[in-house]
XYZ file of C-alpha atoms in Angstrom:
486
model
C 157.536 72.240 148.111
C 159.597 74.721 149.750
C 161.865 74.013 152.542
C 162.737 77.105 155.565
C 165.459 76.964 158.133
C 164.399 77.984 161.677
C 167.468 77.879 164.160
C 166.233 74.807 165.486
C 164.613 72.383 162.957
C 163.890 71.969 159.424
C 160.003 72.866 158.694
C 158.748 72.111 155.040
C 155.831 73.378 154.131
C 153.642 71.429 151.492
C 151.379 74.562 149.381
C 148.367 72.707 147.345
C 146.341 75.938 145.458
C 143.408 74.885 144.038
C 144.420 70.984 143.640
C 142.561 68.039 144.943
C 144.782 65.348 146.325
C 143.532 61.959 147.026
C 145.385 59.636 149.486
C 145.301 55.486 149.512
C 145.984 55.366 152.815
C 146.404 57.388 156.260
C 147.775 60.903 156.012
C 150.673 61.363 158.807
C 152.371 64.345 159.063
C 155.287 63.840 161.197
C 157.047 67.120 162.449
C 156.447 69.428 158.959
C 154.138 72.126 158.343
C 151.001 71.134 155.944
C 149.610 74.123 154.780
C 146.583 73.853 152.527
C 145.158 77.221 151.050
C 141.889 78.528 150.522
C 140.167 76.249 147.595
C 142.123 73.648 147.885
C 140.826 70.119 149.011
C 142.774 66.774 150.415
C 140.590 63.402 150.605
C 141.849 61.103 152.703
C 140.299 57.768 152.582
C 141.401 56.670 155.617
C 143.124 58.458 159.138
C 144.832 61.897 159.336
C 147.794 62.055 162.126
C 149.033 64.972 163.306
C 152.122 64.229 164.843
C 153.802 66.496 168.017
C 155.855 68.938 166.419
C 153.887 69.017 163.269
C 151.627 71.642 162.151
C 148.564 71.802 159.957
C 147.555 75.157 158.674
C 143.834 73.987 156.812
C 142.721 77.164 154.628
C 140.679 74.706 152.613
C 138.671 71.630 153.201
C 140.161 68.444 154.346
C 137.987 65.316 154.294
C 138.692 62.288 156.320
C 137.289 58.770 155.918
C 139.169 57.463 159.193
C 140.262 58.945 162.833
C 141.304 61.986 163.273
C 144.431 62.169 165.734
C 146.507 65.654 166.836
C 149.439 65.898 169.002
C 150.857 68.771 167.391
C 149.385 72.457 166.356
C 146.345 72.697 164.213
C 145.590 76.498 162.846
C 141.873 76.691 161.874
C 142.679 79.674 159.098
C 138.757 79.244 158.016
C 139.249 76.176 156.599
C 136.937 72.905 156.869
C 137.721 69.393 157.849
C 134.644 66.657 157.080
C 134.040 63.207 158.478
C 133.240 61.068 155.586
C 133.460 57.987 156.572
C 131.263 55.170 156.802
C 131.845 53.679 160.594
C 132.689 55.228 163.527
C 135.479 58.026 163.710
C 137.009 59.064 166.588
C 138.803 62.664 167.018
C 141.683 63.591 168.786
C 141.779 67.252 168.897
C 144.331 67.351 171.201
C 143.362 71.029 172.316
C 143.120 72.141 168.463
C 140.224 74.948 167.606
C 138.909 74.302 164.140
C 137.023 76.571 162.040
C 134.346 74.819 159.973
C 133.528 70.730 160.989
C 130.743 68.876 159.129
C 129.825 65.344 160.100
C 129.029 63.540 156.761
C 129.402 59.910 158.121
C 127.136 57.568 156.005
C 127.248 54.209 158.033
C 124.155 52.272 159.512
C 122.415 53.715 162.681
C 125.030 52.683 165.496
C 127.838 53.144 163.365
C 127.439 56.242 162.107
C 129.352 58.599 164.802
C 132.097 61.058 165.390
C 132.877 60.355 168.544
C 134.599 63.658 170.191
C 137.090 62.339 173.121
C 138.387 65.603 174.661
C 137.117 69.606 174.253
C 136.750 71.181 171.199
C 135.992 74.760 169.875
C 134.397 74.840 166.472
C 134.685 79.150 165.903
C 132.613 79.089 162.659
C 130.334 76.564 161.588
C 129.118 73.141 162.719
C 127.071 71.277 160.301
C 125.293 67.461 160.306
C 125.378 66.277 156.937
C 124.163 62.677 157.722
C 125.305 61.463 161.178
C 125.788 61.507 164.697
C 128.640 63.740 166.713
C 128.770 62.082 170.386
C 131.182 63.567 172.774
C 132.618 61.596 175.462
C 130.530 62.184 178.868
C 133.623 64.290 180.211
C 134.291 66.113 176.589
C 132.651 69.414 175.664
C 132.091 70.568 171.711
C 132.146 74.577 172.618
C 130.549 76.886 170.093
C 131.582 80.473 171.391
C 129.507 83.473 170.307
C 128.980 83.827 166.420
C 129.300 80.304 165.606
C 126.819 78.062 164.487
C 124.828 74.622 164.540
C 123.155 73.707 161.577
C 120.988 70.234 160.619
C 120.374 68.849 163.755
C 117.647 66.385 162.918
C 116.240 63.120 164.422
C 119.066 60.846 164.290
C 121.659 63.372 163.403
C 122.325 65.422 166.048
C 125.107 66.289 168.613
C 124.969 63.708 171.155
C 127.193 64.065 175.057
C 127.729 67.802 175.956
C 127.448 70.977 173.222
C 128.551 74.422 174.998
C 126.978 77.383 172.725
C 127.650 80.943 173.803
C 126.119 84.456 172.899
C 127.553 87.977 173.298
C 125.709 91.274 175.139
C 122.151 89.051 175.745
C 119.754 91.944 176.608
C 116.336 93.931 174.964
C 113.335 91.572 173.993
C 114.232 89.478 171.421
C 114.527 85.693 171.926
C 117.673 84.632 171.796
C 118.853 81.244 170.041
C 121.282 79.346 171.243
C 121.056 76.788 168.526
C 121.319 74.086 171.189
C 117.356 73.790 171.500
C 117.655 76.405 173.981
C 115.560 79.594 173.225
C 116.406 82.790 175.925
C 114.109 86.168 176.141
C 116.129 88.326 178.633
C 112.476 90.192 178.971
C 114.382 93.775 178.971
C 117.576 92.221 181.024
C 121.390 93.112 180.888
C 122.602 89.308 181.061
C 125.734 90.133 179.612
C 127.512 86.677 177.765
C 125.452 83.723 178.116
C 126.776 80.338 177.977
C 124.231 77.376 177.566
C 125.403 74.087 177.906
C 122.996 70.918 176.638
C 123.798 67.377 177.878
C 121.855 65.122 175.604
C 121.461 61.561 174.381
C 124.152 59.554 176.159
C 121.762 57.742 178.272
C 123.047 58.294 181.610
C 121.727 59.257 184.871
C 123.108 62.022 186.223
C 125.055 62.660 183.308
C 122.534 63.764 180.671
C 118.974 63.224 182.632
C 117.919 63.148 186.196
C 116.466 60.668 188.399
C 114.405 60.485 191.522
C 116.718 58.524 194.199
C 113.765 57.243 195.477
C 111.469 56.029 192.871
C 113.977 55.459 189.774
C 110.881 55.718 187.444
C 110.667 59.120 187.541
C 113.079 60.820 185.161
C 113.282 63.252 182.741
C 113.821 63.313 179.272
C 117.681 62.395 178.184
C 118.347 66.051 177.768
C 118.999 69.145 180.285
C 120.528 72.687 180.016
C 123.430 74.166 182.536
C 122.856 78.230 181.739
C 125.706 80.707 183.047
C 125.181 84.315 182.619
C 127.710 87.429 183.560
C 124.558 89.178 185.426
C 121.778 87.177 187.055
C 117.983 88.663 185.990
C 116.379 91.393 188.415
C 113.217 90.390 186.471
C 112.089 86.971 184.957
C 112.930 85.484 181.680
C 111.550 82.947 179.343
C 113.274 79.723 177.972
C 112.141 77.925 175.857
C 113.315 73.953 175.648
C 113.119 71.854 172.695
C 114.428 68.201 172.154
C 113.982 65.351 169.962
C 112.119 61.955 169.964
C 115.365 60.108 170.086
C 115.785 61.914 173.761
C 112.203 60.986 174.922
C 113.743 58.483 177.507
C 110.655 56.399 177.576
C 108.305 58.912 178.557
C 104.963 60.124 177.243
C 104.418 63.457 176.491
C 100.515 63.994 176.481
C 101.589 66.732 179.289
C 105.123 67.504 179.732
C 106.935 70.062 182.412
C 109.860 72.252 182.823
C 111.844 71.793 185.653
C 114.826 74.198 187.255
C 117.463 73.016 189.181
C 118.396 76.070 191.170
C 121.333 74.866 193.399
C 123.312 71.632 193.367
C 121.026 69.222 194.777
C 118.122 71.382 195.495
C 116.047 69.407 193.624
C 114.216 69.822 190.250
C 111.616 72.132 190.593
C 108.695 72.684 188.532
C 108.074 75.915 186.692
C 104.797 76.854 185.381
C 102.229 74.700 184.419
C 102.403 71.421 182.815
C 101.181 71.727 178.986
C 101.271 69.811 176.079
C 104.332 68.303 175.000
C 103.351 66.650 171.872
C 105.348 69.132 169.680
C 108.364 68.277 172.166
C 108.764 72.326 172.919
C 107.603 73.517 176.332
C 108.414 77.462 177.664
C 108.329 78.819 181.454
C 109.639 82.348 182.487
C 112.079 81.712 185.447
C 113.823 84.277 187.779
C 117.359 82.432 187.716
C 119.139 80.716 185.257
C 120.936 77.759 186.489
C 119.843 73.837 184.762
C 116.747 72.991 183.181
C 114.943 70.004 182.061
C 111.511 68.434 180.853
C 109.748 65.580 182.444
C 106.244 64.239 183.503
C 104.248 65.917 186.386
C 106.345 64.139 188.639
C 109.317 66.147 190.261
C 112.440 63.886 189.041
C 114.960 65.166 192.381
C 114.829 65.740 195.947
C 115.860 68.863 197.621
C 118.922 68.759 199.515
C 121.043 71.901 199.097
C 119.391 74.920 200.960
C 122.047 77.387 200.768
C 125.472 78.290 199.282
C 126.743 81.930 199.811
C 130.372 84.269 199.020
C 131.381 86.924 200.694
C 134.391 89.170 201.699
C 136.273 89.408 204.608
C 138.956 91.809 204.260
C 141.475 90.663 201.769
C 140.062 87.169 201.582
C 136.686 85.139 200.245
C 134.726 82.934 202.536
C 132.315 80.671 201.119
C 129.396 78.744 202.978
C 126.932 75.982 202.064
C 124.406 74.176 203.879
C 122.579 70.641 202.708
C 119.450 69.359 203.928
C 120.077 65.515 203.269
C 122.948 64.025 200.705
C 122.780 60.655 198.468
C 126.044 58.952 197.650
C 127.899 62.512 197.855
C 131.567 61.831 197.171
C 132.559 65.356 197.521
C 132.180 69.154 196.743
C 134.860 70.349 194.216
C 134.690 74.305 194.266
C 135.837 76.186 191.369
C 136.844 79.921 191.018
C 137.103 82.435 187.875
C 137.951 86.173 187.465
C 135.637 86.233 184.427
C 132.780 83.614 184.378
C 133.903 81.233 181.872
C 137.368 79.296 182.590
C 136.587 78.256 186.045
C 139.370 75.943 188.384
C 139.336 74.078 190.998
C 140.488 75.839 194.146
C 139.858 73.281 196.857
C 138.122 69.842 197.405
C 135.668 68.638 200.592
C 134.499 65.625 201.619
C 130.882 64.933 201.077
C 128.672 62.949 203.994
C 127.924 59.877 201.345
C 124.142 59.419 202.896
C 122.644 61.145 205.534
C 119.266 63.108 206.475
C 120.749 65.240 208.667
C 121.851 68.729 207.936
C 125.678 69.353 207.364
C 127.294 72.797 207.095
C 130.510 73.689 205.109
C 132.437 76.494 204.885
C 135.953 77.416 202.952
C 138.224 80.111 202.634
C 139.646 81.850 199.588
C 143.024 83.880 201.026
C 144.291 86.896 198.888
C 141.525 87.683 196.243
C 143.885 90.192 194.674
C 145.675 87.325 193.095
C 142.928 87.031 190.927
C 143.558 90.480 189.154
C 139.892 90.969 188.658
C 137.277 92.804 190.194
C 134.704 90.433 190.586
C 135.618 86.727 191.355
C 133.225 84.038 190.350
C 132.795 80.697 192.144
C 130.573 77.672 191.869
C 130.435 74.095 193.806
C 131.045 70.780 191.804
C 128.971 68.114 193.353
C 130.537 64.862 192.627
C 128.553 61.390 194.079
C 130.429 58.249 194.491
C 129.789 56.776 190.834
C 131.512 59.994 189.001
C 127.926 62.035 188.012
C 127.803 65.489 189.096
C 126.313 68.602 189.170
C 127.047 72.422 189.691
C 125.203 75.072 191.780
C 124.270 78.829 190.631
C 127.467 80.772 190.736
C 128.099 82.869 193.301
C 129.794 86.394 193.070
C 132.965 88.415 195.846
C 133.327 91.792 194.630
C 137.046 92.880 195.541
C 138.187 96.098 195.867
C 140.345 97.667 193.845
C 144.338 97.207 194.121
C 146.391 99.909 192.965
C 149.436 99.424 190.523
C 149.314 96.565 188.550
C 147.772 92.885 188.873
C 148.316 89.945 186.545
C 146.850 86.636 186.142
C 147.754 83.976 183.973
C 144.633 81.675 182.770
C 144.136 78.938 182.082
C 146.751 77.018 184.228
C 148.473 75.225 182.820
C 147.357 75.403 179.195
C 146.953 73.518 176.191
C 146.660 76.298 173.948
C 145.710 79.868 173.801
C 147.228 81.877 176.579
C 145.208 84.633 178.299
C 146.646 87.289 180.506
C 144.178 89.673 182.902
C 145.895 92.552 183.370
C 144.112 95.463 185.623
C 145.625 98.864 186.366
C 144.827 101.866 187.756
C 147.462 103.764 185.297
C 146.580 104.698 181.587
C 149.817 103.781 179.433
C 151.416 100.894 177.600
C 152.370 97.810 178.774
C 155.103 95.593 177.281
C 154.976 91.954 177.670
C 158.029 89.308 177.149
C 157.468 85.479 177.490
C 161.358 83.993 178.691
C 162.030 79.961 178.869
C 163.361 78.305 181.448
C 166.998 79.512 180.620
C 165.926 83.224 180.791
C 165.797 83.178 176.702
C 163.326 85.813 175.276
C 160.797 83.879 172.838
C 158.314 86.323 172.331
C 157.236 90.436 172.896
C 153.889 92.013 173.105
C 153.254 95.561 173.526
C 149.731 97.010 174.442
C 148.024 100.181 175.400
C 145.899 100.198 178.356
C 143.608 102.327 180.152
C 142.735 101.850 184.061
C 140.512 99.107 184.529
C 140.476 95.472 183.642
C 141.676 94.117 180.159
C 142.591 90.843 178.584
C 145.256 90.275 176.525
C 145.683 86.821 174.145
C 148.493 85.500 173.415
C 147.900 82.568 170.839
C 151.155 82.190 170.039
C 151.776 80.804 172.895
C 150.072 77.498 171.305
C 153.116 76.688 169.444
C 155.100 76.344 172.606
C 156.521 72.891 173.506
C 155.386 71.805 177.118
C 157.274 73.165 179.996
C 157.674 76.008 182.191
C 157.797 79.981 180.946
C 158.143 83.362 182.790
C 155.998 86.127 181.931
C 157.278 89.916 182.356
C 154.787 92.604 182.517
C 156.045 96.127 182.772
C 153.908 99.562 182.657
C 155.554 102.622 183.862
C 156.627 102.273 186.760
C 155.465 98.755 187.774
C 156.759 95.479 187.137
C 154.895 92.110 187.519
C 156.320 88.221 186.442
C 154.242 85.187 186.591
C 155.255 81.710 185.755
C 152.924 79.690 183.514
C 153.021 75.817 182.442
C 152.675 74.355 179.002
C 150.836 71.189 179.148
């Protein structure tokens, strides 16, 4: 035990090399820093707490028989935390990224789970042991590019929504997302690839489709949202897999792959029905948008027939058209300057029920704020019991601004801080995050060269919530931009 004096408060750091440590009862660590090295391994029979203001540093493996709850600052290191218990656990990552997570849970089907209530990132490896993982239906378990699933198997497998990415996606070879979603780009530049799989929650809407007007016809309780940086001049292959425990009551003597090309445009079939016995079906596709298997029998109606960007002057202008609407709530549309953190720009009222054709249009002002030169955007189609669905995104290409832009994402955050910087000056830039009172917490220096770049902060996780100033300087050219802790 070894106690250091910040200027504020006392942190003590608890070191365990190479020891095992067994607790009787929950683990709370309540404004300290637990650091646990490489080798070293803490049971805990029961609940870990990580308290705000506390820290866990986990270069070893931590194994938890309870809940797992985080208000403070987890730092993954390339440690492992396992689920061992023998009901349900729930886990509160409170916006924490961990590095290795197996689910070892040994308790009788339906009791067996690790139920996930907000976002996670798992950077390294994800493994099922023995098992469920079920996210909640508005949680996400993100596995970003070089991470990996392993032992998915029927009754062990991630249940609710599982995000996997992959880098530079181009050449010939299939690419495995380890979500049961195989991708040939078929000699495309797709650029990153983000596949997300909503599986086994049993909800319409949520994780399968249904036909409004004969509720019979559905698809399996498993479908694929797929993002890509460049769309495909030529077509691609997918290949879909799922499991028995995602058959939703349907027979698969002949099974079909569907593609939902546009929010609401109905599921529409690609290929050829085939045999679906082995519960794998491929079809080559020229877009890349959601995907699903079912029975011969289209599971949607269309209704969207059109939703378009483009540039007028110094401003976006985005249009959509629907051919009939069920129980739409709203459109919620969402911009990004890079394709992956996407927010919500603007809200409009959906027509509930109608047959009639309704028009929409919405403008962007100022796409230089973005710092970026090519701005993203997507609709969020939201009906009146809370499912949704998202259309193919849309792309504004905006010209370039000379000096310097700066953009702040996400807003507000939870933890990592991003900055996209673009210039049209080679040089260095220096960076200084101020608090409220003007007091200088923290100084970044990078070089740049003209163009787009991104520059992390992570530190910026440790920050207690509030409001912060950025300062960007290069050369001649000054920038500041307020952010918000959450």
């Amino acid at each position: 035990m070894r106690n250091v004096s910040p200027p504020v408060a006392l942190v003590v750091v608890l070191v365990l090399a190479g020891a095992t440590t067994a607790r009787a009862q929950d683990l709370t660590n309540t404004g300290t820093q637990l650091t646990l090295e490489a080798g070293a391994t803490v049971v805990i029979p029961d609940a870990l707490i990580n308290q705000a203001g506390a820290t866990l540093i986990t270069g070893g493996t931590v194994t938890v028989g309870g809940n797992f709850t985080n208000d403070g600052t987890v730092l993954p290191a390339s440690g492992r935390l396992v689920f061992t218990g023998a009901t349900d656990q729930t886990v509160k990552p409170g916006g924490a990224t961990l590095a290795n997570l197996e689910v070892r849970n040994t308790g009788p089907a339906g009791s067996n789970r690790v139920l996930l209530l907000t976002d996670l990132t798992v950077t390294q490896q994800l493994t099922l042991t023995t098992g469920l993982l079920r996210t909640a239906p508005t949680a996400t378990l993100r596995l970003p590019a070089g991470a990996a699933l392993t032992g998915e198997a029927p009754g062990r497998y991630v249940q609710g929504n599982l995000l996997a990415e992959r880098a530079a996606v181009a050449g010939t070879t299939p690419v495995d997302f380890g979500n049961s979603f195989v991708l040939n780009p078929n000699g495309n530049a797709l650029g990153t690839v983000r596949v997300t799989r909503h599986a086994g929650l049993q909800a319409a809407g949520t994780t399968y489709a249904t036909n409004p007007a004969t509720p019979g016809q559905k698809s399996i309780d498993r479908f694929w949202t797929v993002l890509a940086d460049q769309a495909p001049t030529t077509a691609v292959e997918t290949a879909l897999s799922w499991l028995a425990d995602d058959d939703n009551g349907l027979s698969f003597g002949q099974g079909q792959v569907y593609q939902l090309p546009a929010v609401g445009a109905g599921w529409q079939a690609l290929g050829s029905p085939a045999s679906g016995t082995a519960r794998r079906l491929t079809a080559s596709t020229t877009s890349l948008a959601g995907f699903t298997v079912s029975t011969p029998a289209s599971p949607l109606p269309v209704e969207l027939l059109a939703f378009t960007a483009e540039r007028q002057g110094t401003d976006g202008l985005l249009r959509w058209t629907t051919a009939s609407e069920k129980n739409n709530d709203r459109f919620e549309i969402e911009s990004s300057p890079d394709g992956r953190t996407y927010h919500r720009i603007a809200t409009v009222a959906g027509q509930g029920s109608s047959a009639q054709r309704h028009d929409y249009s919405l403008p962007d002002s100022n796409l230089a704020r973005y710092a970026a030169a090519i701005i993203y955007y997507r609709l969020r189609q939201v009906d009146r019991d809370g499912t949704f669905a998202y259309s193919p995104v849309r792309t504004i290409q905006v010209p370039a601004e000379r000096g310097l832009s700066v953009q702040a994402y996400p807003q507000p955050f939870a933890t990592d801080l991003s900055l996209l910087i673009r210039t049209d000056e080679a040089g260095p830039v220096t960076i200084m995050l101020h608090d409220a009172v003007g007091r200088a917490l923290l100084t970044r220096r990078a070089a740049l060269l003209p163009g787009s770049s991104t520059v992390s902060l992570p530190e910026a996780a440790a920050l207690p919530s509030g409001v912060y100033v950025l300062r960007i300087t290069q050369n001649n050219h000054r920038r500041t931009v307020k952010v918000v802790r959450e």
